[in-house]
Tab-separated table of C-alpha atoms and ligand atoms in Angstrom:
chain	number	residue	atom	x	y	z
Z	1	UNK	CA	-86.628	18.281	79.922
Z	2	UNK	CA	-85.016	20.383	77.214
Z	3	UNK	CA	-84.017	19.924	73.582
Z	4	UNK	CA	-80.773	18.327	74.859
Z	5	UNK	CA	-82.777	15.568	76.516
Z	6	UNK	CA	-84.443	14.432	73.277
Z	7	UNK	CA	-82.829	11.412	71.664
Z	8	UNK	CA	-82.331	13.188	68.327
Z	9	UNK	CA	-82.896	16.379	66.359
Z	10	UNK	CA	-86.409	17.798	66.697
Z	11	UNK	CA	-88.484	18.282	63.541
Z	12	UNK	CA	-88.528	21.790	62.075
Z	13	UNK	CA	-92.306	22.027	61.559
Z	14	UNK	CA	-94.941	20.081	63.519
Z	15	UNK	CA	-98.682	20.055	62.766
Z	16	UNK	CA	-100.982	19.174	65.663
Z	17	UNK	CA	-104.509	17.742	65.422
Z	18	UNK	CA	-105.949	18.288	68.892
Z	19	UNK	CA	-108.560	15.515	68.954
Z	20	UNK	CA	-110.407	13.905	71.835
Z	21	UNK	CA	-111.789	16.861	73.815
Z	22	UNK	CA	-115.375	15.592	73.633
Z	23	UNK	CA	-114.486	12.066	74.758
Z	24	UNK	CA	-112.327	13.407	77.595
Z	25	UNK	CA	-115.333	15.349	78.911
Z	26	UNK	CA	-117.781	12.465	78.395
Z	27	UNK	CA	-115.563	10.119	80.435
Z	28	UNK	CA	-115.927	12.577	83.318
Z	29	UNK	CA	-119.677	13.125	82.909
Z	30	UNK	CA	-119.011	16.721	81.770
Z	31	UNK	CA	-120.414	18.620	78.769
Z	32	UNK	CA	-118.265	18.457	75.613
Z	33	UNK	CA	-117.491	22.137	76.008
Z	34	UNK	CA	-115.630	21.374	79.256
Z	35	UNK	CA	-113.298	19.219	77.152
Z	36	UNK	CA	-112.663	22.126	74.805
Z	37	UNK	CA	-111.912	24.434	77.754
Z	38	UNK	CA	-109.353	21.976	79.102
Z	39	UNK	CA	-108.032	21.503	75.553
Z	40	UNK	CA	-107.480	25.240	75.192
Z	41	UNK	CA	-105.450	25.292	78.451
Z	42	UNK	CA	-103.323	22.451	77.110
Z	43	UNK	CA	-102.812	24.391	73.843
Z	44	UNK	CA	-101.521	27.362	75.837
Z	45	UNK	CA	-99.044	25.348	77.894
Z	46	UNK	CA	-97.851	23.036	75.114
Z	47	UNK	CA	-96.651	26.046	73.083
Z	48	UNK	CA	-94.016	26.615	75.788
Z	49	UNK	CA	-93.064	22.929	75.664
Z	50	UNK	CA	-92.556	23.114	71.902
Z	51	UNK	CA	-90.346	26.153	72.472
Z	52	UNK	CA	-88.333	24.399	75.190
Z	53	UNK	CA	-87.884	21.272	73.091
Z	54	UNK	CA	-86.473	23.245	70.181
Z	55	UNK	CA	-89.243	23.089	67.560
Z	56	UNK	CA	-89.290	26.239	65.408
Z	57	UNK	CA	-92.656	26.023	63.579
Z	58	UNK	CA	-95.938	24.634	64.968
Z	59	UNK	CA	-99.365	24.650	63.323
Z	60	UNK	CA	-102.392	23.853	65.498
Z	61	UNK	CA	-105.707	22.725	63.997
Z	62	UNK	CA	-108.155	24.665	66.192
Z	63	UNK	CA	-111.296	24.863	64.018
Z	64	UNK	CA	-111.894	23.360	60.590
Z	65	UNK	CA	-114.127	24.453	57.720
Z	66	UNK	CA	-116.199	21.357	58.568
Z	67	UNK	CA	-116.530	22.076	62.307
Z	68	UNK	CA	-119.441	24.480	61.595
Z	69	UNK	CA	-121.554	21.316	61.204
Z	70	UNK	CA	-121.410	20.711	64.974
Z	71	UNK	CA	-124.414	21.608	67.162
Z	72	UNK	CA	-124.935	25.361	67.425
Z	73	UNK	CA	-124.226	25.416	71.190
Z	74	UNK	CA	-120.879	23.681	70.675
Z	75	UNK	CA	-119.876	26.037	67.833
Z	76	UNK	CA	-120.856	29.026	69.997
Z	77	UNK	CA	-118.862	27.686	72.943
Z	78	UNK	CA	-115.812	27.174	70.714
Z	79	UNK	CA	-116.148	30.733	69.379
Z	80	UNK	CA	-116.345	32.099	72.928
Z	81	UNK	CA	-113.274	30.111	73.878
Z	82	UNK	CA	-111.324	31.348	70.876
Z	83	UNK	CA	-112.410	34.888	71.581
Z	84	UNK	CA	-111.161	34.538	75.165
Z	85	UNK	CA	-107.874	32.924	74.130
Z	86	UNK	CA	-107.016	35.603	71.579
Z	87	UNK	CA	-105.613	37.624	74.507
Z	88	UNK	CA	-103.363	34.717	75.515
Z	89	UNK	CA	-102.336	34.267	71.898
Z	90	UNK	CA	-101.441	37.964	71.770
Z	91	UNK	CA	-99.197	37.507	74.830
Z	92	UNK	CA	-97.438	34.644	73.021
Z	93	UNK	CA	-96.707	37.069	70.193
Z	94	UNK	CA	-94.614	39.154	72.576
Z	95	UNK	CA	-91.903	36.556	73.234
Z	96	UNK	CA	-90.086	36.803	69.912
Z	97	UNK	CA	-92.865	34.582	68.564
Z	98	UNK	CA	-94.512	35.168	65.221
Z	99	UNK	CA	-98.180	34.237	65.384
Z	100	UNK	CA	-100.502	34.007	62.446
Z	101	UNK	CA	-103.757	32.393	61.436
Z	102	UNK	CA	-104.417	29.987	58.591
Z	103	UNK	CA	-107.956	29.937	57.271
Z	104	UNK	CA	-110.746	32.210	56.171
Z	105	UNK	CA	-111.059	34.884	58.861
Z	106	UNK	CA	-114.164	36.450	57.301
Z	107	UNK	CA	-116.444	33.968	59.108
Z	108	UNK	CA	-115.493	35.419	62.514
Z	109	UNK	CA	-116.872	38.488	64.268
Z	110	UNK	CA	-115.442	41.861	63.211
Z	111	UNK	CA	-113.836	42.216	66.614
Z	112	UNK	CA	-112.132	38.816	66.393
Z	113	UNK	CA	-110.914	39.555	62.866
Z	114	UNK	CA	-109.462	42.871	63.999
Z	115	UNK	CA	-107.671	41.224	66.951
Z	116	UNK	CA	-106.304	38.426	64.761
Z	117	UNK	CA	-104.920	40.936	62.265
Z	118	UNK	CA	-103.422	42.942	65.122
Z	119	UNK	CA	-101.659	39.825	66.490
Z	120	UNK	CA	-100.254	39.070	63.033
Z	121	UNK	CA	-99.050	42.643	62.617
Z	122	UNK	CA	-97.414	43.064	66.035
Z	123	UNK	CA	-95.484	39.825	65.636
Z	124	UNK	CA	-94.568	39.914	61.960
Z	125	UNK	CA	-90.894	40.715	62.620
Z	126	UNK	CA	-90.460	38.033	65.292
Z	127	UNK	CA	-88.594	34.942	64.241
Z	128	UNK	CA	-87.865	32.862	67.355
Z	129	UNK	CA	-90.849	30.525	67.242
Z	130	UNK	CA	-93.614	30.477	64.615
Z	131	UNK	CA	-97.105	29.568	65.809
Z	132	UNK	CA	-99.803	29.129	63.217
Z	133	UNK	CA	-103.370	28.674	64.465
Z	134	UNK	CA	-105.605	27.083	61.834
Z	135	UNK	CA	-109.083	28.584	62.245
Z	136	UNK	CA	-111.892	28.009	59.770
Z	137	UNK	CA	-109.189	26.123	57.924
Z	138	UNK	CA	-109.568	23.343	55.369
Z	139	UNK	CA	-106.759	21.965	53.251
Z	140	UNK	CA	-108.939	21.636	50.166
Z	141	UNK	CA	-110.311	25.148	50.596
Z	142	UNK	CA	-106.724	26.414	50.879
Z	143	UNK	CA	-105.722	24.647	47.654
Z	144	UNK	CA	-108.753	25.942	45.731
Z	145	UNK	CA	-107.983	29.496	46.898
Z	146	UNK	CA	-104.344	29.124	45.876
Z	147	UNK	CA	-105.358	27.803	42.450
Z	148	UNK	CA	-107.686	30.757	41.891
Z	149	UNK	CA	-105.036	33.236	42.977
Z	150	UNK	CA	-102.439	31.613	40.703
Z	151	UNK	CA	-104.892	31.682	37.780
Z	152	UNK	CA	-105.500	35.404	38.216
Z	153	UNK	CA	-101.842	36.321	38.777
Z	154	UNK	CA	-100.312	34.168	36.090
Z	155	UNK	CA	-103.131	34.043	33.544
Z	156	UNK	CA	-100.801	34.476	30.571
Z	157	UNK	CA	-97.871	32.523	32.031
Z	158	UNK	CA	-99.442	29.483	33.692
Z	159	UNK	CA	-96.712	27.268	32.254
Z	160	UNK	CA	-94.198	28.910	34.575
Z	161	UNK	CA	-96.087	27.880	37.723
Z	162	UNK	CA	-94.444	25.094	39.666
Z	163	UNK	CA	-94.781	23.675	43.185
Z	164	UNK	CA	-92.777	26.534	44.697
Z	165	UNK	CA	-95.012	29.239	43.207
Z	166	UNK	CA	-98.075	27.258	44.289
Z	167	UNK	CA	-96.765	26.907	47.858
Z	168	UNK	CA	-96.337	30.669	48.072
Z	169	UNK	CA	-100.117	31.072	47.691
Z	170	UNK	CA	-100.894	28.891	50.729
Z	171	UNK	CA	-101.699	30.283	54.180
Z	172	UNK	CA	-98.539	28.625	55.481
Z	173	UNK	CA	-96.201	30.309	52.982
Z	174	UNK	CA	-94.019	31.617	55.854
Z	175	UNK	CA	-93.114	28.099	56.917
Z	176	UNK	CA	-91.346	25.048	55.507
Z	177	UNK	CA	-93.295	21.851	54.720
Z	178	UNK	CA	-94.524	19.862	57.694
Z	179	UNK	CA	-92.102	17.229	59.031
Z	180	UNK	CA	-94.333	15.657	61.645
Z	181	UNK	CA	-98.079	15.531	62.226
Z	182	UNK	CA	-99.185	14.602	65.733
Z	183	UNK	CA	-102.815	13.499	66.103
Z	184	UNK	CA	-104.194	12.730	69.534
Z	185	UNK	CA	-107.459	10.897	70.255
Z	186	UNK	CA	-106.795	7.584	68.484
Z	187	UNK	CA	-108.088	8.348	64.979
Z	188	UNK	CA	-105.649	7.792	62.133
Z	189	UNK	CA	-106.459	10.375	59.473
Z	190	UNK	CA	-105.547	13.902	58.387
Z	191	UNK	CA	-109.100	15.318	58.307
Z	192	UNK	CA	-108.295	17.964	55.672
Z	193	UNK	CA	-105.324	19.353	57.653
Z	194	UNK	CA	-102.256	20.603	55.763
Z	195	UNK	CA	-102.827	18.131	52.948
Z	196	UNK	CA	-100.391	19.863	50.592
Z	197	UNK	CA	-97.759	20.642	53.218
Z	198	UNK	CA	-97.703	17.144	54.732
Z	199	UNK	CA	-96.870	15.323	51.493
Z	200	UNK	CA	-93.736	13.851	53.130
Z	201	UNK	CA	-94.633	14.283	56.790
Z	202	UNK	CA	-94.208	11.512	59.309
Z	203	UNK	CA	-97.553	10.721	60.946
Z	204	UNK	CA	-97.714	10.096	64.701
Z	205	UNK	CA	-100.992	8.874	66.147
Z	206	UNK	CA	-101.564	8.467	69.858
Z	207	UNK	CA	-104.585	7.275	71.829
Z	208	UNK	CA	-103.962	9.996	74.420
Z	209	UNK	CA	-106.887	12.454	74.374
Z	210	UNK	CA	-105.876	16.066	73.716
Z	211	UNK	CA	-106.752	17.354	77.225
Z	212	UNK	CA	-104.321	14.749	78.645
Z	213	UNK	CA	-101.503	15.608	76.235
Z	214	UNK	CA	-98.435	17.050	77.932
Z	215	UNK	CA	-94.719	17.682	77.615
Z	216	UNK	CA	-93.836	14.030	78.286
Z	217	UNK	CA	-96.166	12.876	75.490
Z	218	UNK	CA	-94.748	15.560	73.192
Z	219	UNK	CA	-91.176	14.463	73.913
Z	220	UNK	CA	-92.217	10.858	73.132
Z	221	UNK	CA	-93.614	11.980	69.752
Z	222	UNK	CA	-90.454	13.946	68.949
Z	223	UNK	CA	-88.253	11.002	69.959
Z	224	UNK	CA	-90.324	8.701	67.729
Z	225	UNK	CA	-89.823	11.185	64.874
Z	226	UNK	CA	-86.059	11.248	65.339
Z	227	UNK	CA	-85.939	7.473	64.723
Z	228	UNK	CA	-87.644	7.761	61.337
Z	229	UNK	CA	-85.626	7.292	58.184
Z	230	UNK	CA	-86.860	10.007	55.825
Z	231	UNK	CA	-86.197	9.384	52.165
Z	232	UNK	CA	-88.453	11.896	50.356
Z	233	UNK	CA	-88.973	9.463	47.505
Z	234	UNK	CA	-85.256	8.635	47.247
Z	235	UNK	CA	-83.477	5.570	48.564
F	1	FPP	C1	-111.456	17.973	68.427
F	1	FPP	O1	-111.958	17.268	69.547
F	1	FPP	C2	-111.198	19.339	68.801
F	1	FPP	C3	-111.741	20.433	68.197
F	1	FPP	C4	-112.653	20.377	67.053
F	1	FPP	C5	-111.437	21.778	68.679
F	1	FPP	C6	-110.026	22.017	69.100
F	1	FPP	C7	-110.028	23.184	69.972
F	1	FPP	C8	-109.331	23.324	71.108
F	1	FPP	C9	-108.313	22.376	71.599
F	1	FPP	C10	-109.559	24.489	71.972
F	1	FPP	C11	-109.428	25.833	71.371
F	1	FPP	C12	-108.098	26.160	70.833
F	1	FPP	C13	-107.494	27.353	70.967
F	1	FPP	C14	-106.415	27.675	70.010
F	1	FPP	C15	-107.829	28.327	71.987
F	1	FPP	P1	-113.410	16.609	69.440
F	1	FPP	O2	-114.390	17.564	70.009
F	1	FPP	O3	-113.687	16.206	68.029
F	1	FPP	O4	-113.236	15.379	70.358
F	1	FPP	P2	-114.009	13.971	70.234
F	1	FPP	O5	-113.479	13.302	68.997
F	1	FPP	O6	-113.610	13.278	71.488
F	1	FPP	O7	-115.481	14.272	70.151
C-alpha cells in the first residue's frame, strides 16, 4: 500500500488519540501496562505507515495533563516506556523527520528533558515528515499559556492580536491546523487534545483498540477522510 493506493488525497495534518491500551490488555488477562507496551510498538511502526501513505504532519497524544491522575504504578510504567522509546524517537529524527514535543516538559526527569531537547535540536532543519509527540499536553493548558505569553508580549498592542498571532504561541506553531483526528478505542470525544487546532478537523472514531491499529486501519481512516466535503463554514 502506498499513497497511490488511497482513494483520494491524504490529509496534511492528522492528530491521533491512541485509546484502548488498557482494554486490549484486560481482554488478554494482562496488566494494563502490557497494553501500553504494545501500544508503544504500534506507535513506532505506524509512523512509517503515515510516511508511506503521504501524510506530512502527525501529532500523537501520548500523555495528557490529566493522565497523572492514574494509579502511581501505571504512571511510572508509562514514564519508563517513554524513557525507553526516546531512543527510537531519536532514530526517527534521522530520516529527514522533524520531531518535537508538545506539552510542559518540566514535569519529566532532567535526563528525559535533555534528551527531548536534543531530539528537537538535531531534527529542527528536517522537513520531510513532522512528528509531534504530545506529552504532558492539555489543550486548555496550551491556550492559557498562549494567552499569558500574548499578554506579556503585546501588553500595549493587544488590539492587534488575531487568530494568526495566537496560533504562533501554541506548541504546534510549526504545523498547519489539524485536518483529521483519528481516535481509536470507541470513545467519541477530543479529551482536551488540540482543541484550538481541530476547529475544522474531520473526526474519525473507530472501535479498534490502539494496540490493534495498523496500516490497513490507517488507510481506511484516510480513505474516509478523502470522501468528506470540507466547507470551513462556507457553502
Ligand atoms: C490510552 O489508553 C492511552 C494512553 C493514556 C497512553 C498512550 C501511550 C502509548 C500508546 C504508549 C507510549 C507512547 C509513546 C510515544 C512511546 P487507555 O489506557 O486509556 O486505554 P483504556 O481506555 O482501554 O483503559
